[in-house]
């Protein structure tokens, strides 16, 4: 039997949402240095890649929470879309905590696992190390796919 995870839905989402906002800030600063001051492209190179990876981690985290918390399609899409405009994950995270969207315990390891998404997320949450490793693999694979497709602008 696995030990329960010390990472709560709130803690996980808060961490990823804040990281997403921080990397957005770094990317915006890098874009300012590249396009406004025309001094360096380093900020865009570093924070562009970093933000891309954290964005994918935010999406993966959101999908796991969407399944575990049984969010409606509208709520799940709202949380996903919050990562697109700069820094919107911060007020969304505050709002989600205030409205009780996240919770302090995972539903699935102890709850019913009827649907395939429920069974997959419950399996990931039952062993936090396995969940973390597979989450990192998913982020790496999706980031590699995004890199293969190309940058968001030409």
PDB file of C-alpha atoms in Angstrom:
ATOM      1  CA  UNK A   1       0.000   0.000   0.000  1.00  0.00           C
ATOM      2  CA  UNK A   2       1.331   3.424  -0.951  1.00  0.00           C
ATOM      3  CA  UNK A   3       1.870   6.294   1.429  1.00  0.00           C
ATOM      4  CA  UNK A   4      -0.573   9.190   0.759  1.00  0.00           C
ATOM      5  CA  UNK A   5       0.821  12.158  -1.094  1.00  0.00           C
ATOM      6  CA  UNK A   6       1.871  15.191   0.928  1.00  0.00           C
ATOM      7  CA  UNK A   7       1.141  17.324  -2.110  1.00  0.00           C
ATOM      8  CA  UNK A   8      -2.421  18.567  -2.044  1.00  0.00           C
ATOM      9  CA  UNK A   9      -4.340  19.704  -5.129  1.00  0.00           C
ATOM     10  CA  UNK A  10      -4.089  23.292  -3.849  1.00  0.00           C
ATOM     11  CA  UNK A  11      -0.324  23.098  -3.249  1.00  0.00           C
ATOM     12  CA  UNK A  12       0.352  21.511  -6.648  1.00  0.00           C
ATOM     13  CA  UNK A  13      -1.793  23.973  -8.579  1.00  0.00           C
ATOM     14  CA  UNK A  14      -0.465  26.978  -6.659  1.00  0.00           C
ATOM     15  CA  UNK A  15       3.146  25.942  -7.364  1.00  0.00           C
ATOM     16  CA  UNK A  16       2.588  25.454 -11.089  1.00  0.00           C
ATOM     17  CA  UNK A  17       0.415  28.579 -11.481  1.00  0.00           C
ATOM     18  CA  UNK A  18       3.033  30.752  -9.770  1.00  0.00           C
ATOM     19  CA  UNK A  19       5.845  29.188 -11.818  1.00  0.00           C
ATOM     20  CA  UNK A  20       3.827  29.868 -14.976  1.00  0.00           C
ATOM     21  CA  UNK A  21       3.440  33.537 -13.999  1.00  0.00           C
ATOM     22  CA  UNK A  22       7.131  33.877 -13.095  1.00  0.00           C
ATOM     23  CA  UNK A  23       8.255  32.423 -16.427  1.00  0.00           C
ATOM     24  CA  UNK A  24       5.758  34.671 -18.250  1.00  0.00           C
ATOM     25  CA  UNK A  25       7.332  37.640 -16.471  1.00  0.00           C
ATOM     26  CA  UNK A  26      10.807  36.504 -17.513  1.00  0.00           C
ATOM     27  CA  UNK A  27       9.664  36.054 -21.102  1.00  0.00           C
ATOM     28  CA  UNK A  28       8.054  39.498 -21.157  1.00  0.00           C
ATOM     29  CA  UNK A  29      11.254  41.029 -19.798  1.00  0.00           C
ATOM     30  CA  UNK A  30      13.256  39.112 -22.405  1.00  0.00           C
ATOM     31  CA  UNK A  31      10.947  40.384 -25.149  1.00  0.00           C
ATOM     32  CA  UNK A  32      11.372  43.938 -23.878  1.00  0.00           C
ATOM     33  CA  UNK A  33      15.166  43.581 -24.021  1.00  0.00           C
ATOM     34  CA  UNK A  34      15.050  41.997 -27.474  1.00  0.00           C
ATOM     35  CA  UNK A  35      12.461  44.162 -29.224  1.00  0.00           C
ATOM     36  CA  UNK A  36      12.419  47.490 -27.352  1.00  0.00           C
ATOM     37  CA  UNK A  37      15.976  48.054 -26.171  1.00  0.00           C
ATOM     38  CA  UNK A  38      17.433  45.729 -28.823  1.00  0.00           C
ATOM     39  CA  UNK A  39      20.201  44.772 -26.377  1.00  0.00           C
ATOM     40  CA  UNK A  40      19.999  40.973 -26.151  1.00  0.00           C
ATOM     41  CA  UNK A  41      18.027  37.925 -27.230  1.00  0.00           C
ATOM     42  CA  UNK A  42      19.201  35.848 -24.262  1.00  0.00           C
ATOM     43  CA  UNK A  43      16.075  36.508 -22.176  1.00  0.00           C
ATOM     44  CA  UNK A  44      13.804  35.274 -24.951  1.00  0.00           C
ATOM     45  CA  UNK A  45      15.944  32.185 -25.527  1.00  0.00           C
ATOM     46  CA  UNK A  46      16.103  31.246 -21.853  1.00  0.00           C
ATOM     47  CA  UNK A  47      12.638  32.242 -20.701  1.00  0.00           C
ATOM     48  CA  UNK A  48      10.958  31.236 -23.955  1.00  0.00           C
ATOM     49  CA  UNK A  49      12.019  27.624 -23.456  1.00  0.00           C
ATOM     50  CA  UNK A  50      11.472  27.717 -19.706  1.00  0.00           C
ATOM     51  CA  UNK A  51       8.018  29.214 -20.095  1.00  0.00           C
ATOM     52  CA  UNK A  52       7.132  26.630 -22.726  1.00  0.00           C
ATOM     53  CA  UNK A  53       8.060  23.785 -20.383  1.00  0.00           C
ATOM     54  CA  UNK A  54       6.194  25.315 -17.428  1.00  0.00           C
ATOM     55  CA  UNK A  55       3.173  26.037 -19.665  1.00  0.00           C
ATOM     56  CA  UNK A  56       3.026  22.343 -20.598  1.00  0.00           C
ATOM     57  CA  UNK A  57       3.386  21.416 -16.902  1.00  0.00           C
ATOM     58  CA  UNK A  58       0.478  23.770 -16.133  1.00  0.00           C
ATOM     59  CA  UNK A  59      -1.654  22.062 -18.782  1.00  0.00           C
ATOM     60  CA  UNK A  60      -0.809  18.573 -17.466  1.00  0.00           C
ATOM     61  CA  UNK A  61      -1.518  19.685 -13.880  1.00  0.00           C
ATOM     62  CA  UNK A  62      -4.807  21.264 -14.935  1.00  0.00           C
ATOM     63  CA  UNK A  63      -5.944  18.072 -16.681  1.00  0.00           C
ATOM     64  CA  UNK A  64      -5.117  15.978 -13.590  1.00  0.00           C
ATOM     65  CA  UNK A  65      -7.032  18.403 -11.365  1.00  0.00           C
ATOM     66  CA  UNK A  66      -9.912  18.599 -13.858  1.00  0.00           C
ATOM     67  CA  UNK A  67     -10.371  14.834 -13.581  1.00  0.00           C
ATOM     68  CA  UNK A  68      -9.747  14.581  -9.831  1.00  0.00           C
ATOM     69  CA  UNK A  69     -11.938  17.541  -8.866  1.00  0.00           C
ATOM     70  CA  UNK A  70     -14.665  16.644 -11.412  1.00  0.00           C
ATOM     71  CA  UNK A  71     -14.627  20.126 -12.897  1.00  0.00           C
ATOM     72  CA  UNK A  72     -17.196  21.036 -15.509  1.00  0.00           C
ATOM     73  CA  UNK A  73     -16.003  21.565 -19.074  1.00  0.00           C
ATOM     74  CA  UNK A  74     -16.412  25.327 -18.619  1.00  0.00           C
ATOM     75  CA  UNK A  75     -14.315  25.438 -15.450  1.00  0.00           C
ATOM     76  CA  UNK A  76     -11.612  23.206 -16.915  1.00  0.00           C
ATOM     77  CA  UNK A  77     -11.380  25.295 -20.080  1.00  0.00           C
ATOM     78  CA  UNK A  78     -11.294  28.516 -18.051  1.00  0.00           C
ATOM     79  CA  UNK A  79      -8.368  27.210 -15.997  1.00  0.00           C
ATOM     80  CA  UNK A  80      -6.537  26.074 -19.150  1.00  0.00           C
ATOM     81  CA  UNK A  81      -7.146  29.368 -20.959  1.00  0.00           C
ATOM     82  CA  UNK A  82      -5.838  31.348 -17.968  1.00  0.00           C
ATOM     83  CA  UNK A  83      -2.301  30.350 -18.982  1.00  0.00           C
ATOM     84  CA  UNK A  84      -2.498  32.149 -22.321  1.00  0.00           C
ATOM     85  CA  UNK A  85      -2.654  35.840 -21.307  1.00  0.00           C
ATOM     86  CA  UNK A  86       0.345  36.939 -19.240  1.00  0.00           C
ATOM     87  CA  UNK A  87       0.057  36.523 -15.465  1.00  0.00           C
ATOM     88  CA  UNK A  88      -3.617  35.492 -15.423  1.00  0.00           C
ATOM     89  CA  UNK A  89      -2.796  32.229 -13.616  1.00  0.00           C
ATOM     90  CA  UNK A  90      -2.152  34.257 -10.442  1.00  0.00           C
ATOM     91  CA  UNK A  91      -5.618  35.791 -10.028  1.00  0.00           C
ATOM     92  CA  UNK A  92      -7.171  32.542 -11.257  1.00  0.00           C
ATOM     93  CA  UNK A  93      -5.285  30.579  -8.566  1.00  0.00           C
ATOM     94  CA  UNK A  94      -6.434  33.038  -5.884  1.00  0.00           C
ATOM     95  CA  UNK A  95     -10.006  32.773  -7.165  1.00  0.00           C
ATOM     96  CA  UNK A  96      -9.873  28.954  -7.349  1.00  0.00           C
ATOM     97  CA  UNK A  97      -8.668  28.703  -3.736  1.00  0.00           C
ATOM     98  CA  UNK A  98     -11.285  31.200  -2.559  1.00  0.00           C
ATOM     99  CA  UNK A  99     -14.089  29.321  -4.351  1.00  0.00           C
ATOM    100  CA  UNK A 100     -12.908  25.891  -3.158  1.00  0.00           C
ATOM    101  CA  UNK A 101     -12.130  24.519  -6.631  1.00  0.00           C
ATOM    102  CA  UNK A 102      -8.909  22.788  -5.546  1.00  0.00           C
ATOM    103  CA  UNK A 103      -9.192  21.175  -2.130  1.00  0.00           C
ATOM    104  CA  UNK A 104      -6.767  19.856   0.440  1.00  0.00           C
ATOM    105  CA  UNK A 105      -7.097  16.159  -0.421  1.00  0.00           C
ATOM    106  CA  UNK A 106      -7.176  14.112  -3.591  1.00  0.00           C
ATOM    107  CA  UNK A 107     -10.538  12.528  -4.367  1.00  0.00           C
ATOM    108  CA  UNK A 108      -9.383   9.662  -6.525  1.00  0.00           C
ATOM    109  CA  UNK A 109      -7.013   7.500  -4.483  1.00  0.00           C
ATOM    110  CA  UNK A 110      -9.810   6.947  -1.970  1.00  0.00           C
ATOM    111  CA  UNK A 111     -12.746   7.478  -4.307  1.00  0.00           C
ATOM    112  CA  UNK A 112     -14.557   5.667  -7.056  1.00  0.00           C
ATOM    113  CA  UNK A 113     -12.655   5.057 -10.275  1.00  0.00           C
ATOM    114  CA  UNK A 114     -15.306   4.363 -12.865  1.00  0.00           C
ATOM    115  CA  UNK A 115     -14.138   6.174 -15.976  1.00  0.00           C
ATOM    116  CA  UNK A 116     -10.831   5.680 -17.779  1.00  0.00           C
ATOM    117  CA  UNK A 117      -9.626   9.235 -16.896  1.00  0.00           C
ATOM    118  CA  UNK A 118     -10.492   8.542 -13.230  1.00  0.00           C
ATOM    119  CA  UNK A 119      -8.582   5.248 -13.278  1.00  0.00           C
ATOM    120  CA  UNK A 120      -5.512   6.838 -14.925  1.00  0.00           C
ATOM    121  CA  UNK A 121      -5.375   9.783 -12.500  1.00  0.00           C
ATOM    122  CA  UNK A 122      -6.037   7.503  -9.494  1.00  0.00           C
ATOM    123  CA  UNK A 123      -3.165   5.263 -10.633  1.00  0.00           C
ATOM    124  CA  UNK A 124      -0.855   8.290 -10.897  1.00  0.00           C
ATOM    125  CA  UNK A 125      -1.887   9.654  -7.499  1.00  0.00           C
ATOM    126  CA  UNK A 126      -1.668   6.285  -5.711  1.00  0.00           C
ATOM    127  CA  UNK A 127       2.132   6.444  -5.989  1.00  0.00           C
ATOM    128  CA  UNK A 128       3.326  10.072  -5.929  1.00  0.00           C
ATOM    129  CA  UNK A 129       6.822   9.230  -7.181  1.00  0.00           C
ATOM    130  CA  UNK A 130       5.384   7.336 -10.139  1.00  0.00           C
ATOM    131  CA  UNK A 131       2.956  10.207 -10.774  1.00  0.00           C
ATOM    132  CA  UNK A 132       5.786  12.756 -10.655  1.00  0.00           C
ATOM    133  CA  UNK A 133       7.999  10.710 -12.985  1.00  0.00           C
ATOM    134  CA  UNK A 134       5.231  10.138 -15.517  1.00  0.00           C
ATOM    135  CA  UNK A 135       4.216  13.795 -15.245  1.00  0.00           C
ATOM    136  CA  UNK A 136       7.790  14.813 -16.075  1.00  0.00           C
ATOM    137  CA  UNK A 137       7.855  12.359 -18.989  1.00  0.00           C
ATOM    138  CA  UNK A 138       4.553  13.795 -20.272  1.00  0.00           C
ATOM    139  CA  UNK A 139       5.883  17.353 -19.989  1.00  0.00           C
ATOM    140  CA  UNK A 140       9.107  16.391 -21.795  1.00  0.00           C
ATOM    141  CA  UNK A 141       7.237  14.545 -24.562  1.00  0.00           C
ATOM    142  CA  UNK A 142       4.730  17.352 -25.107  1.00  0.00           C
ATOM    143  CA  UNK A 143       7.518  19.953 -25.064  1.00  0.00           C
ATOM    144  CA  UNK A 144       9.470  17.907 -27.638  1.00  0.00           C
ATOM    145  CA  UNK A 145       6.352  17.696 -29.785  1.00  0.00           C
ATOM    146  CA  UNK A 146       5.845  21.467 -29.529  1.00  0.00           C
ATOM    147  CA  UNK A 147       9.483  22.043 -30.526  1.00  0.00           C
ATOM    148  CA  UNK A 148       9.089  19.699 -33.494  1.00  0.00           C
ATOM    149  CA  UNK A 149       5.987  21.597 -34.643  1.00  0.00           C
ATOM    150  CA  UNK A 150       7.847  24.888 -34.338  1.00  0.00           C
ATOM    151  CA  UNK A 151       7.555  28.205 -32.530  1.00  0.00           C
ATOM    152  CA  UNK A 152       4.154  29.805 -32.047  1.00  0.00           C
ATOM    153  CA  UNK A 153       5.043  32.581 -34.502  1.00  0.00           C
ATOM    154  CA  UNK A 154       7.093  32.506 -37.675  1.00  0.00           C
TER     155      UNK A 154
END
